[in-house]
CSV table of N, CA and C in Angstrom, one decimal:
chain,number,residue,atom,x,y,z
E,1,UNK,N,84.0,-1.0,72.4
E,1,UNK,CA,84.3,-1.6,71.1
E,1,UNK,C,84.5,-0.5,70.0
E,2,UNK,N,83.5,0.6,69.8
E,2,UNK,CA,83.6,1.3,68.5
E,2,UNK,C,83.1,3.3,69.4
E,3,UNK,N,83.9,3.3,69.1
E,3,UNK,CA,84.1,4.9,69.6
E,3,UNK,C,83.6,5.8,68.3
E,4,UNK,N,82.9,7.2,68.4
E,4,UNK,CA,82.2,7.4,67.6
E,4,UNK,C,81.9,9.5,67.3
E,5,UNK,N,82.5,9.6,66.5
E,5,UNK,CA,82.3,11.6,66.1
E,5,UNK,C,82.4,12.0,65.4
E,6,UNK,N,81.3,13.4,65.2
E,6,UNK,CA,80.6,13.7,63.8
E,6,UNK,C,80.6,14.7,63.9
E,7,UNK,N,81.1,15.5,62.9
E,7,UNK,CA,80.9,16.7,62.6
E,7,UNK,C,79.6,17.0,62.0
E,8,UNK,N,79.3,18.5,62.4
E,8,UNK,CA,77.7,19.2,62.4
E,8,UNK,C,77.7,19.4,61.0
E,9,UNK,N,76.3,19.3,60.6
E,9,UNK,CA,76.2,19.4,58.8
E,9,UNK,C,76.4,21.1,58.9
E,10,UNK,N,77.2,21.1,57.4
E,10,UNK,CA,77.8,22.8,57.2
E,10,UNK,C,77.6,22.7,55.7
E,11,UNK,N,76.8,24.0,55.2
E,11,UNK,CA,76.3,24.0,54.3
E,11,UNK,C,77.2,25.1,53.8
E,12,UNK,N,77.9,25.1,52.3
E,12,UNK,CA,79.2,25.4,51.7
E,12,UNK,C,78.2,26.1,50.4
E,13,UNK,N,78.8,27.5,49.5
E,13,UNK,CA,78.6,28.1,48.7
E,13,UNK,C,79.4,27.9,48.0
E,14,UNK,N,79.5,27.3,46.8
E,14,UNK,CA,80.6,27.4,45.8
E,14,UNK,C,80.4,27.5,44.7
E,15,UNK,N,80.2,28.2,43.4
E,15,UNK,CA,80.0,27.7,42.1
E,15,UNK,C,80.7,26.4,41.4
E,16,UNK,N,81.9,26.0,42.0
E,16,UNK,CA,82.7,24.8,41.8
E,16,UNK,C,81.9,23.7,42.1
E,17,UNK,N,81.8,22.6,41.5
E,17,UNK,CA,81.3,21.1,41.9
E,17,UNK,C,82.5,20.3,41.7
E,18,UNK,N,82.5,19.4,42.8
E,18,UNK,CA,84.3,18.3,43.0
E,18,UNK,C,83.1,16.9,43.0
E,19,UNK,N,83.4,16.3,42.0
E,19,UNK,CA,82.9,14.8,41.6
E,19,UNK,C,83.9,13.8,42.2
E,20,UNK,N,84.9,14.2,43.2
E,20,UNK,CA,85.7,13.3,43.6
E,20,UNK,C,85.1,12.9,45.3
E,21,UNK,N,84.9,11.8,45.6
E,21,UNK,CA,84.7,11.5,46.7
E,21,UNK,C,85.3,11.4,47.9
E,22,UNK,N,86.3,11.9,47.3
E,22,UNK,CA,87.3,12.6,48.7
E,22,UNK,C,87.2,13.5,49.3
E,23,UNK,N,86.1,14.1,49.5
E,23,UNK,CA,85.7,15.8,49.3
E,23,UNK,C,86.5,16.5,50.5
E,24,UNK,N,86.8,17.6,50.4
E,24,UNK,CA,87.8,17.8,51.8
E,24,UNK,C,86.4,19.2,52.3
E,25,UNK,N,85.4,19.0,51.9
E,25,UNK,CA,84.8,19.8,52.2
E,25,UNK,C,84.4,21.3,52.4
E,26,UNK,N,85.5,21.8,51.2
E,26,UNK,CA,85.4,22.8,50.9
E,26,UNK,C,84.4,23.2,49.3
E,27,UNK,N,83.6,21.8,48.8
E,27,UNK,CA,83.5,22.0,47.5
E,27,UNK,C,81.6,21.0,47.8
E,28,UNK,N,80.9,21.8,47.6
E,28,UNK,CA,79.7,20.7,47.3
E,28,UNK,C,79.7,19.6,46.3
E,29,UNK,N,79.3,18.2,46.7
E,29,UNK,CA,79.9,17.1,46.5
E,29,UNK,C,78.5,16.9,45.3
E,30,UNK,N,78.7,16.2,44.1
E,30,UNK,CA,77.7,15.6,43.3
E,30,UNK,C,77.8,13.8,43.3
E,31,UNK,N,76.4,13.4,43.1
E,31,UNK,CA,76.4,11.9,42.6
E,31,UNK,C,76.1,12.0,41.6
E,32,UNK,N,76.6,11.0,40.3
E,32,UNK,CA,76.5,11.0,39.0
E,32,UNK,C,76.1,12.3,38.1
E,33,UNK,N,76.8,13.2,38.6
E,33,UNK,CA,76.7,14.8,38.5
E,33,UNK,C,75.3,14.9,38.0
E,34,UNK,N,74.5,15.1,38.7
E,34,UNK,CA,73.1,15.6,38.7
E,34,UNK,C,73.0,16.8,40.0
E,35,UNK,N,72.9,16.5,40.8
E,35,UNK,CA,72.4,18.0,41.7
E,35,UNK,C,73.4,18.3,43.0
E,36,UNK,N,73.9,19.5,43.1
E,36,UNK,CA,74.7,20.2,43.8
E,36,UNK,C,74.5,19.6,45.5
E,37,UNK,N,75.3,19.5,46.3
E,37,UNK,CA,74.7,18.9,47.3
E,37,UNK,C,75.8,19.3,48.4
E,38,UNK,N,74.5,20.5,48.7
E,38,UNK,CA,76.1,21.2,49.8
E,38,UNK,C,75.8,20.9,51.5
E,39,UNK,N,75.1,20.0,51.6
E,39,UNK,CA,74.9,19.8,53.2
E,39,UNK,C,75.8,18.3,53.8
E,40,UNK,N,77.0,18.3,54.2
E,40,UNK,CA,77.5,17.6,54.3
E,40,UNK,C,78.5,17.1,56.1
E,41,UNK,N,78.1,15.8,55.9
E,41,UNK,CA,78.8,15.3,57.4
E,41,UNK,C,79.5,14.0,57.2
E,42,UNK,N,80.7,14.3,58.3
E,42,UNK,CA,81.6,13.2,58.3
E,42,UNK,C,81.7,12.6,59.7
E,43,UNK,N,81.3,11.4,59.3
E,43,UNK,CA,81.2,10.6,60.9
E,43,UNK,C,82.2,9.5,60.9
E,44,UNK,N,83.0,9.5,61.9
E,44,UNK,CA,84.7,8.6,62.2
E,44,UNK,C,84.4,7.7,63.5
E,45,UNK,N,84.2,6.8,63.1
E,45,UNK,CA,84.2,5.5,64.2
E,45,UNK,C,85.4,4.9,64.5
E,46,UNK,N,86.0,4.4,65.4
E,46,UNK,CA,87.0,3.5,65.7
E,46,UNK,C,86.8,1.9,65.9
E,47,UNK,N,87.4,1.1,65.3
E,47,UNK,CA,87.1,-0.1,65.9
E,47,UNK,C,88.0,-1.0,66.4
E,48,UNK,N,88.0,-1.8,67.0
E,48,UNK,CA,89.3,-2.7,68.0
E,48,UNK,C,90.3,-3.3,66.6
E,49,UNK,N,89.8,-3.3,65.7
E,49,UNK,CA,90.7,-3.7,64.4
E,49,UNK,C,90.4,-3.5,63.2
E,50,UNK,N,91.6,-3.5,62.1
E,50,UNK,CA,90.7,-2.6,60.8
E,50,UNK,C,90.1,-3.7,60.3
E,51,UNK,N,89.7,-5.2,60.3
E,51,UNK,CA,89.1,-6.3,60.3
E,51,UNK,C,88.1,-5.8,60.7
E,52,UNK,N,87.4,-5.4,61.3
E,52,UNK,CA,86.2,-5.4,62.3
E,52,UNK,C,85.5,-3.8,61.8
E,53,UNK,N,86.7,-3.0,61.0
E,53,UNK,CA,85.9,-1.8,60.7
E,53,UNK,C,85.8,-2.0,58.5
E,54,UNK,N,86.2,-3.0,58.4
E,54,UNK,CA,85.6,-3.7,57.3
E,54,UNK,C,84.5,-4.3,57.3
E,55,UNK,N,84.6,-5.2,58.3
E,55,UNK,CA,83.0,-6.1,58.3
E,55,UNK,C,81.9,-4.6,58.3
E,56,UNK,N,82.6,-4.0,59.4
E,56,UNK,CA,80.6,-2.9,59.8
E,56,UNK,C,81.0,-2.1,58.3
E,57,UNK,N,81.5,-2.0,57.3
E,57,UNK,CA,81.6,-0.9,56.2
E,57,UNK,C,81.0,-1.8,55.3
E,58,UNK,N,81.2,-3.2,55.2
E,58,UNK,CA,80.8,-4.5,53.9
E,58,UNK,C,79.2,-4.4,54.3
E,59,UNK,N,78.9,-4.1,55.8
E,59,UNK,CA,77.1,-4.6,56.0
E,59,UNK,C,76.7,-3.5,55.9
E,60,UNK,N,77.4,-1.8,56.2
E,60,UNK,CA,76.8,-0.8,55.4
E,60,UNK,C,76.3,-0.6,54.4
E,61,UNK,N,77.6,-1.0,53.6
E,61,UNK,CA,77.5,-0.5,51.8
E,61,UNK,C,76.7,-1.4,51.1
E,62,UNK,N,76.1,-2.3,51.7
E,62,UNK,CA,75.5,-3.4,50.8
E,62,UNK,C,74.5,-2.4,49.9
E,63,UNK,N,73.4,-2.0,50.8
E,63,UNK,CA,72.6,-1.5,50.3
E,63,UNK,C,72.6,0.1,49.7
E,64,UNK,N,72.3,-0.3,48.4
E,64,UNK,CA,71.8,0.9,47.7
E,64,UNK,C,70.8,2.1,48.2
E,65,UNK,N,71.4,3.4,48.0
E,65,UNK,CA,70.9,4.7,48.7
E,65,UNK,C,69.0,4.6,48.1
E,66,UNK,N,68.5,5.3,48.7
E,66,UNK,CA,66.9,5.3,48.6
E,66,UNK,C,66.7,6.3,47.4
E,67,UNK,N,67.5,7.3,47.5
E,67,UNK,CA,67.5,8.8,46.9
E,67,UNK,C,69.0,9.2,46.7
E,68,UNK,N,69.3,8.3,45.6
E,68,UNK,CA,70.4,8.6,44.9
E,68,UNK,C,71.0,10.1,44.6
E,69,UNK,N,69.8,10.6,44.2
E,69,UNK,CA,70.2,12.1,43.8
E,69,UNK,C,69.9,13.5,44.4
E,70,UNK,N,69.9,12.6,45.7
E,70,UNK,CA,69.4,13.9,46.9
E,70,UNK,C,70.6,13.6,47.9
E,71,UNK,N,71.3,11.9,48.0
E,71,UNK,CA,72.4,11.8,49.2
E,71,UNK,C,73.1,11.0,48.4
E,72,UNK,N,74.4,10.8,49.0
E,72,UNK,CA,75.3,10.2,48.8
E,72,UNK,C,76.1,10.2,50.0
E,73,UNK,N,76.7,8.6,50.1
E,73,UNK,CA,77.5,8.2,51.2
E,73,UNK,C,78.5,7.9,50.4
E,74,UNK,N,79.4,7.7,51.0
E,74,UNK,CA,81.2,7.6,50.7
E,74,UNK,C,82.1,6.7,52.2
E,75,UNK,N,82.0,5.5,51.8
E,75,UNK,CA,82.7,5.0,52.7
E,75,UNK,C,84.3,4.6,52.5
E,76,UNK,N,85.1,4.8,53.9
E,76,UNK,CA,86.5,5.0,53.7
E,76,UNK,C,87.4,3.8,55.0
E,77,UNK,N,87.8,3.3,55.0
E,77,UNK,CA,88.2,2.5,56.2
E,77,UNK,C,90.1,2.9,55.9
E,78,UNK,N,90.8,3.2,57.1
E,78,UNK,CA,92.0,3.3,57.7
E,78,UNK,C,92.5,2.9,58.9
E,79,UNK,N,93.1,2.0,58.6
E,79,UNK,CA,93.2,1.6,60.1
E,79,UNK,C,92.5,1.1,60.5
E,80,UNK,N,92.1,1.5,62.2
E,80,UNK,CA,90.9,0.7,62.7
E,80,UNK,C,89.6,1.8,63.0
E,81,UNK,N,89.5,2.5,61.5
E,81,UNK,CA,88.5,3.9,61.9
E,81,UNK,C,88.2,3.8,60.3
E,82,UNK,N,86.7,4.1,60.8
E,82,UNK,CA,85.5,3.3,59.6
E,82,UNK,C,85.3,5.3,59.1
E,83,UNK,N,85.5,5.6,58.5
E,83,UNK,CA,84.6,6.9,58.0
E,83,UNK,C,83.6,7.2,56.9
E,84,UNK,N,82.6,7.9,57.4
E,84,UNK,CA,81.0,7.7,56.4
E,84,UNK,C,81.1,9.2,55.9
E,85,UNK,N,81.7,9.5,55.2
E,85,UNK,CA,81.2,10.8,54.6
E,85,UNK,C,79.9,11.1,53.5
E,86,UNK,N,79.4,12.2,53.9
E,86,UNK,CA,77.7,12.1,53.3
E,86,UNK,C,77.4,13.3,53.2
E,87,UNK,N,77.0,13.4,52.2
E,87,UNK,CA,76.9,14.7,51.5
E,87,UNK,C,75.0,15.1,50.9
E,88,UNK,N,74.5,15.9,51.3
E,88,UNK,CA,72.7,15.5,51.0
E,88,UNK,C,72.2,17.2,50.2
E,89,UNK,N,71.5,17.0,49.2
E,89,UNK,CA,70.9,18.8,48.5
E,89,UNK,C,70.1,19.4,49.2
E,90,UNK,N,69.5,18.7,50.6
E,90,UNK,CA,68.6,19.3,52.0
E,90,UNK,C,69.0,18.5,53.2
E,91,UNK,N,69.0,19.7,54.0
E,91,UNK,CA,69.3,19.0,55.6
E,91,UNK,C,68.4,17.8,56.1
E,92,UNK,N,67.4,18.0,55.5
E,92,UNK,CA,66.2,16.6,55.9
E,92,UNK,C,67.0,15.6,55.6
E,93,UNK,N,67.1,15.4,53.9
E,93,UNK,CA,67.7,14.5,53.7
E,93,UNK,C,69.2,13.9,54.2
E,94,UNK,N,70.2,14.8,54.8
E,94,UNK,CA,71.0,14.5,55.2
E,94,UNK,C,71.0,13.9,56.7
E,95,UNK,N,69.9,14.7,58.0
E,95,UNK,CA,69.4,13.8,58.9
E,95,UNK,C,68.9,12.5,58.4
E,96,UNK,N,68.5,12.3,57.7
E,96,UNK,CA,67.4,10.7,57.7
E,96,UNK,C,68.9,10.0,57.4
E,97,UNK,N,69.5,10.3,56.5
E,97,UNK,CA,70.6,9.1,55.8
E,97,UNK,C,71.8,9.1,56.8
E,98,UNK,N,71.8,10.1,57.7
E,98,UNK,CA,73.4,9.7,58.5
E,98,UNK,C,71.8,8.3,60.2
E,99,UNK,N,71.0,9.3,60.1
E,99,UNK,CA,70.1,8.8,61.6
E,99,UNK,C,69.9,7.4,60.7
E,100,UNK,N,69.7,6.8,60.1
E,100,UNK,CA,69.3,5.0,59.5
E,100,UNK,C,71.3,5.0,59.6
E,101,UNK,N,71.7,5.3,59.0
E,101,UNK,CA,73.4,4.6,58.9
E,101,UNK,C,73.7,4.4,60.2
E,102,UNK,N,73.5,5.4,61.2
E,102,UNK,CA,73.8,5.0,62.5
E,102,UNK,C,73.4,3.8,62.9
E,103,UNK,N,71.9,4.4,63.1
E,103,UNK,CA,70.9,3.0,63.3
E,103,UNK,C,72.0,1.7,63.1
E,104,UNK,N,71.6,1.7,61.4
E,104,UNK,CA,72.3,0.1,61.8
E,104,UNK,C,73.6,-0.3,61.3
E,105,UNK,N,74.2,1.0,62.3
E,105,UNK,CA,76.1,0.9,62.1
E,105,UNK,C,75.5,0.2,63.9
E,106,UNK,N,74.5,0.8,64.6
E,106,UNK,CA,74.7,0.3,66.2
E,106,UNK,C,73.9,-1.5,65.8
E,107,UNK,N,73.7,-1.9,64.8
E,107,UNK,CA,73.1,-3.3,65.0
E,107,UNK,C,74.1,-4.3,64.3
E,108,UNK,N,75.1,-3.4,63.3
E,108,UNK,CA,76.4,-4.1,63.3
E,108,UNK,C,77.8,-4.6,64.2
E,109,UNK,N,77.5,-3.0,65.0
E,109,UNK,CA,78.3,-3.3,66.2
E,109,UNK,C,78.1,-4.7,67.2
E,110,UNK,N,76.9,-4.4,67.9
E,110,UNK,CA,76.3,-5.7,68.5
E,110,UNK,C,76.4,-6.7,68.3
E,111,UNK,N,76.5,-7.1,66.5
E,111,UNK,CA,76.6,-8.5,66.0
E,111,UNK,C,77.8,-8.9,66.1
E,112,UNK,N,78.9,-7.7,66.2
E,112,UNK,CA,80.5,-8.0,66.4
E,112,UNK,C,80.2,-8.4,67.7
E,113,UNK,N,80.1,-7.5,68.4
E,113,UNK,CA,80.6,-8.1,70.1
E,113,UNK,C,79.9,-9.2,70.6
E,114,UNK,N,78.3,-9.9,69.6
E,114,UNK,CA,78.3,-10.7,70.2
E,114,UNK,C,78.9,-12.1,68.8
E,115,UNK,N,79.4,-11.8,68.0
E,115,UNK,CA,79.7,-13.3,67.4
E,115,UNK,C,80.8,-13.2,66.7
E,116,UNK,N,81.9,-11.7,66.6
E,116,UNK,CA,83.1,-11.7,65.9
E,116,UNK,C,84.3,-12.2,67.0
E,117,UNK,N,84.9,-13.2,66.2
E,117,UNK,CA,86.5,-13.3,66.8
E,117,UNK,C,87.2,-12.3,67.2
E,118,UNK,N,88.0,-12.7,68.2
E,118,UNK,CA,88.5,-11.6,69.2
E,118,UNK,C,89.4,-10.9,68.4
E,119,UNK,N,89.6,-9.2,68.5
E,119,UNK,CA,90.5,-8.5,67.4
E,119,UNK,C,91.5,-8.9,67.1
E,120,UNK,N,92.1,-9.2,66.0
E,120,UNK,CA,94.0,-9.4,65.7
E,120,UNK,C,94.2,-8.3,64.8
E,121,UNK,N,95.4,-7.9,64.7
E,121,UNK,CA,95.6,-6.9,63.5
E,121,UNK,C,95.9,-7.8,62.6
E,122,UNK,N,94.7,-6.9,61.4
E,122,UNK,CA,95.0,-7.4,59.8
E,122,UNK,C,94.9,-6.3,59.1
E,123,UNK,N,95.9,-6.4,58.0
E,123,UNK,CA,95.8,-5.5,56.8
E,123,UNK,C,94.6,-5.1,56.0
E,124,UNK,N,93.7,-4.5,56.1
E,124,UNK,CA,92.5,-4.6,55.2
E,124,UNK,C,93.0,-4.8,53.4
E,125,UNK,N,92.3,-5.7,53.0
E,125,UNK,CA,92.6,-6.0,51.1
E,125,UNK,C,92.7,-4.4,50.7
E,126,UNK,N,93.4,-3.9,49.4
E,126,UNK,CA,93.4,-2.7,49.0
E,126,UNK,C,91.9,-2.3,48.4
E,127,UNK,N,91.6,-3.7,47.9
E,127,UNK,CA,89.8,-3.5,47.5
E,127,UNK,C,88.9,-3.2,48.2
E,128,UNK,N,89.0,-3.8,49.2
E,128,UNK,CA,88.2,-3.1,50.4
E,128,UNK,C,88.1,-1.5,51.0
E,129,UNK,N,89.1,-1.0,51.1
E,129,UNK,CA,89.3,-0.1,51.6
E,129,UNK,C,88.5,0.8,51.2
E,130,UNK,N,87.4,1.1,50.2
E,130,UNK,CA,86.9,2.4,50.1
E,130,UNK,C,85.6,2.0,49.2
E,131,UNK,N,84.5,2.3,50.0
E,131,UNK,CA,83.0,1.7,48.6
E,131,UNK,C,82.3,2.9,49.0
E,132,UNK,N,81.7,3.7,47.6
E,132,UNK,CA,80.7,4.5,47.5
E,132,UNK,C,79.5,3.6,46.9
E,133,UNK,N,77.9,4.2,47.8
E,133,UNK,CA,76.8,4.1,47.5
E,133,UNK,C,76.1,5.2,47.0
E,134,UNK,N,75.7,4.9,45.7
E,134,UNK,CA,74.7,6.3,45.3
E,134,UNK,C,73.6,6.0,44.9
């Protein structure tokens, strides 16, 4: 159902700060520009449809980050590939917040395979397509 790879957290030197959540990873990422936050990972799931990689992004993002100003997630959907980019000011914090997103990216999965309609292609809404949590 959902295929799954992450790049290794890489910790970036820059005097520059990019407030854009597109980060291409060359620039340590801020939330509500408060603290520099150069420990960052990008994790790219696949799913059988971009329907199905909306639902697991809509039961991600619900919830508000614990530590707003230590992580930040950035969710992105294309296609049928869900991406979490996450950017944290300590590697701690960046394990805890990708290891729970997994967590229960794998209890969203499960709920698809056992109670979502079978894939069809659909267009994801343009509103959907992209929710940051800080």
């Amino acid at each position: 159902m959902a295929t799954a790879e992450a790049a290794a957290p890489a910790a970036v030197d820059h005097p520059a700060v990019d407030t854009n959540l597109e980060n291409d990873g060359d620039v340590p990422m801020v939330a509500n520009g408060t603290q520099e936050k150069p420990y960052t990972c990008c994790c790219s799931v696949n799913f059988d449809s971009p329907e199905h990689a909306i639902m697991v992004m809509n039961a991600l993002s619900v919830d508000k980050e614990l530590r707003p100003d230590n992580v930040l997630k950035a969710f992105k959907v294309a296609g049928n590939t869900l991406t979490i980019d996450f950017a944290a000011t300590d590697v701690r914090f960046l394990r805890s917040a990708v290891g729970s997103t997994c967590d229960l990216m794998g209890v969203a999965v499960r709920t698809l395979e056992a109670f979502a309609p079978a894939a069809t292609p659909v267009e994801p809404p343009a509103n959907l397509a992209a929710v940051t949590t800080a």
